[in-house]
mmCIF file of C-alpha atoms and ligand atoms in Angstrom:
data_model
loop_
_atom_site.group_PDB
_atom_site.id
_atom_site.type_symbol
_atom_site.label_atom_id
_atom_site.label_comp_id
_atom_site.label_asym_id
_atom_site.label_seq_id
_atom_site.Cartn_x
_atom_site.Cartn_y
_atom_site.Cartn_z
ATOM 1 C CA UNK H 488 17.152 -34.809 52.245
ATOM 2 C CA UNK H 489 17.354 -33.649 48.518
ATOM 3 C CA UNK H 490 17.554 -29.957 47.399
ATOM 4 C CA UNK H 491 14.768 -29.088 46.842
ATOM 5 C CA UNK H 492 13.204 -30.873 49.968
ATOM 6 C CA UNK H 493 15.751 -28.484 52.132
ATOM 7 C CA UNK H 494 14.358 -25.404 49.831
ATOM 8 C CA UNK H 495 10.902 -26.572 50.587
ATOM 9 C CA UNK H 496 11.803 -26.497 54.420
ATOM 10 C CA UNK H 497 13.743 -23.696 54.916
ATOM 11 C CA UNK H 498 10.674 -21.764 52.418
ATOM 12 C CA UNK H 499 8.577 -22.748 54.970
ATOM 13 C CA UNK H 500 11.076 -21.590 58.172
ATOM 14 C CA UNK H 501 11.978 -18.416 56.487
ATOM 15 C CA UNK H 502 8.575 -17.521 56.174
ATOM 16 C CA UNK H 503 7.782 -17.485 59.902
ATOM 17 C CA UNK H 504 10.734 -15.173 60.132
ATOM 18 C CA UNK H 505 9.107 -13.209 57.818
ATOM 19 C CA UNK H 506 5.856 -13.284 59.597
ATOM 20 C CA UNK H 507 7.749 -12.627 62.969
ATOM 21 C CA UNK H 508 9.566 -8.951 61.666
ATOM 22 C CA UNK H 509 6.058 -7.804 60.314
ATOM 23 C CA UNK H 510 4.289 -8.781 63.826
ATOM 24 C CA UNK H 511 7.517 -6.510 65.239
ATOM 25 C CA UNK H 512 6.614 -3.805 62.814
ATOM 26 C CA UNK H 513 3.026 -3.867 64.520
ATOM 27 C CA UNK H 514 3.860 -3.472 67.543
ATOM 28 C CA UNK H 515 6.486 -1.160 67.482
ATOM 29 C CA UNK H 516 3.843 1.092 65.535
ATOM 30 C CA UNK H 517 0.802 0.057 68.354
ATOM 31 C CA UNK H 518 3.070 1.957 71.062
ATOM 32 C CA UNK H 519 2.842 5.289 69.528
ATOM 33 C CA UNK H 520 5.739 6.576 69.635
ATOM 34 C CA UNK H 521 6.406 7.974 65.685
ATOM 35 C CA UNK H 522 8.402 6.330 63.557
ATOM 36 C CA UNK H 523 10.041 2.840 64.343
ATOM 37 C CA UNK H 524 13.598 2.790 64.104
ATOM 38 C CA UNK H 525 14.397 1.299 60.935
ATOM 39 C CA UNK H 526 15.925 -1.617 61.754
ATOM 40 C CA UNK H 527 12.869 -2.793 62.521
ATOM 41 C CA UNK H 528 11.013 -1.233 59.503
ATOM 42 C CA UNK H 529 13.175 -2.722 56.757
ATOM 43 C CA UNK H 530 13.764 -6.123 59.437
ATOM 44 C CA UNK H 531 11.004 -8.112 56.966
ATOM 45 C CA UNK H 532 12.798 -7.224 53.570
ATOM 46 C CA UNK H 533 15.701 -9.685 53.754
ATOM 47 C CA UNK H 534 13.262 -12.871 54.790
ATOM 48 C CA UNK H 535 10.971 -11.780 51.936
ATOM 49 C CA UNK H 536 14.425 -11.728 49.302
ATOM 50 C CA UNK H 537 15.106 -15.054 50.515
ATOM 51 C CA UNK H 538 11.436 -16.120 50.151
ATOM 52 C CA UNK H 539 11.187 -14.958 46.725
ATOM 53 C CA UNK H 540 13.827 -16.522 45.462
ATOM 54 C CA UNK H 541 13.251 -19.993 46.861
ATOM 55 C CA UNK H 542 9.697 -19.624 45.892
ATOM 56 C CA UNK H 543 10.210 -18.867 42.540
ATOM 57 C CA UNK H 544 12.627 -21.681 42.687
ATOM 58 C CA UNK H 545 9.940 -23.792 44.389
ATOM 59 C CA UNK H 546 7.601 -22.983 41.824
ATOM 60 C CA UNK H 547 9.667 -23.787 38.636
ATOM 61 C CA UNK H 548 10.490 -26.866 40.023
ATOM 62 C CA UNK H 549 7.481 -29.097 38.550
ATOM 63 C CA UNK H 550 8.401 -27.651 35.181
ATOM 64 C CA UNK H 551 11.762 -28.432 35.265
ATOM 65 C CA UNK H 552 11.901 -31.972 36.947
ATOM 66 C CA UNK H 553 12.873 -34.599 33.785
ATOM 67 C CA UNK H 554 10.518 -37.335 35.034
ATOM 68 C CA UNK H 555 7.039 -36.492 33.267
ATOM 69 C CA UNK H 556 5.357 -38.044 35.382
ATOM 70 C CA UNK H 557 6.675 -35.214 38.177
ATOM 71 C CA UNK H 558 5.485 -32.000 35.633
ATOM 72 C CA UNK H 559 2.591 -31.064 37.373
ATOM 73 C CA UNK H 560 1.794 -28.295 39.449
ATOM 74 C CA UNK H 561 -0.272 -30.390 42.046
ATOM 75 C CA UNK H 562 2.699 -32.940 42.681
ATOM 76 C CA UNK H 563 6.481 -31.328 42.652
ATOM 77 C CA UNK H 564 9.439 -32.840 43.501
ATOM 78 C CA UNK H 565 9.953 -31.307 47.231
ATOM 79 C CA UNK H 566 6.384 -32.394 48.242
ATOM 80 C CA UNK H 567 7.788 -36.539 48.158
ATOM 81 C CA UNK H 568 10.029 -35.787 51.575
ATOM 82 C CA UNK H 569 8.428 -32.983 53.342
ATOM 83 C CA UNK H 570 5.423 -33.396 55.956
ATOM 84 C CA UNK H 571 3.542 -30.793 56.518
ATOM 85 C CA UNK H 572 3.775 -31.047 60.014
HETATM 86 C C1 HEM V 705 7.883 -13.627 47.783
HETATM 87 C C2 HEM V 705 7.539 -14.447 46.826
HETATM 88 C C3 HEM V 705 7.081 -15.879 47.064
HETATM 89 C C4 HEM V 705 7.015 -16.804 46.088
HETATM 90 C C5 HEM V 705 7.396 -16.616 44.603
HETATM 91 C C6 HEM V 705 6.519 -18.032 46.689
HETATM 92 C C7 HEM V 705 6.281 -19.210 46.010
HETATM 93 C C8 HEM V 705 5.940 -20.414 46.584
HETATM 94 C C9 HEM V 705 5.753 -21.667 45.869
HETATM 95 C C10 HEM V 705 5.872 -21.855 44.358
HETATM 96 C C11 HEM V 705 5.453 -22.605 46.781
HETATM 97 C C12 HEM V 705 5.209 -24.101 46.499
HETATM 98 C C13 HEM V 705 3.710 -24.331 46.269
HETATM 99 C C14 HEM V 705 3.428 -25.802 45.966
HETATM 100 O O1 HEM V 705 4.344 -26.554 45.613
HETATM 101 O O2 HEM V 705 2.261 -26.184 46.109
HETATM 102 C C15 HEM V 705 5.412 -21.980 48.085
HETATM 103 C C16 HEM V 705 5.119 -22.622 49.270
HETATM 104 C C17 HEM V 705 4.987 -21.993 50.476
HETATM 105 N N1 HEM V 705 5.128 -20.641 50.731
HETATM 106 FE FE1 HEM V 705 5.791 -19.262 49.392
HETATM 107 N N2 HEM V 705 6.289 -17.820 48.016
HETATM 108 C C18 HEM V 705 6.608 -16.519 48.302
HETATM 109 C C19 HEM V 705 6.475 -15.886 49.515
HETATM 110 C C20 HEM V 705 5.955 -16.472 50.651
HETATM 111 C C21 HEM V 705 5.597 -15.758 51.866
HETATM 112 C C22 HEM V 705 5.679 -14.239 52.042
HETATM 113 C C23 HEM V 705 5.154 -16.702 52.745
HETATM 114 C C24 HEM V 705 4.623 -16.543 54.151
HETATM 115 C C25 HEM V 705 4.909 -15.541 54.949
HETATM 116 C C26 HEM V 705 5.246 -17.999 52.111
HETATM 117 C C27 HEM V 705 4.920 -19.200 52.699
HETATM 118 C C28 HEM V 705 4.898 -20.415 52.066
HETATM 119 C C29 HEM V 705 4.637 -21.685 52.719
HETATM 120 C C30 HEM V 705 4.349 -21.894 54.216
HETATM 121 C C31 HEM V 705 4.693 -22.662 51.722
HETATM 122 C C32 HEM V 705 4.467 -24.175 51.909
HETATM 123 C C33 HEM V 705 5.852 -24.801 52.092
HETATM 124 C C34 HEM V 705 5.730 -26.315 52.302
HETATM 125 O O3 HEM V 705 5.618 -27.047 51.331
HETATM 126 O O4 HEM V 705 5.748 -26.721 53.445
HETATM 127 N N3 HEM V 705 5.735 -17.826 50.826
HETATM 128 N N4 HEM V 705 5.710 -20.645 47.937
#
């Protein structure tokens, strides 16, 4: 697997990390009891860093790749070895 095929991937796995510490956030709020701790409350901020970056990454990608034919938005390099399943 190439680079940015493994940056694709582990986009995609981060994000359901991130998605998994704001679910926690709800339901630590949902039981009423104040404040969460705030291990909890700042849990989603590190996935997020790590999602930014690899998205921005993902997203220059198409602009940067040196075959033309690859310089499109709609097709970028990661897409070629990734399912989406
Ligand atoms: C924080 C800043 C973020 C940036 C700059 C960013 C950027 C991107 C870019 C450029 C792509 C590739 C789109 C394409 O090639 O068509 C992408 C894909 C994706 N992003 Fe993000 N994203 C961010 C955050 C998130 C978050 C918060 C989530 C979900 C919780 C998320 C979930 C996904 C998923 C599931 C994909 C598809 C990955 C795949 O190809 O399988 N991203 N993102």
């Amino acid at each position: 697997m190439n680079t940015s095929a493994w940056i694709r991937r582990s986009h995609r796995w981060i994000s359901i990390a991130f998605m998994l510490t704001v679910i926690a956030n709800f339901v630590a709020m949902a039981q009423g009891r104040g404040v969460p701790p705030p291990w909890i409350t700042y849990a989603p901020l590190l996935p997020l860093a790590l999602l930014m970056f690899s998205g921005l990454y993902l997203f220059a990608l198409p602009y940067l790749s040196p075959d033309r034919s690859l310089r499109s938005p709609q097709r970028s390099v990661g897409d070629q070895e990734a399912p989406l399943a």
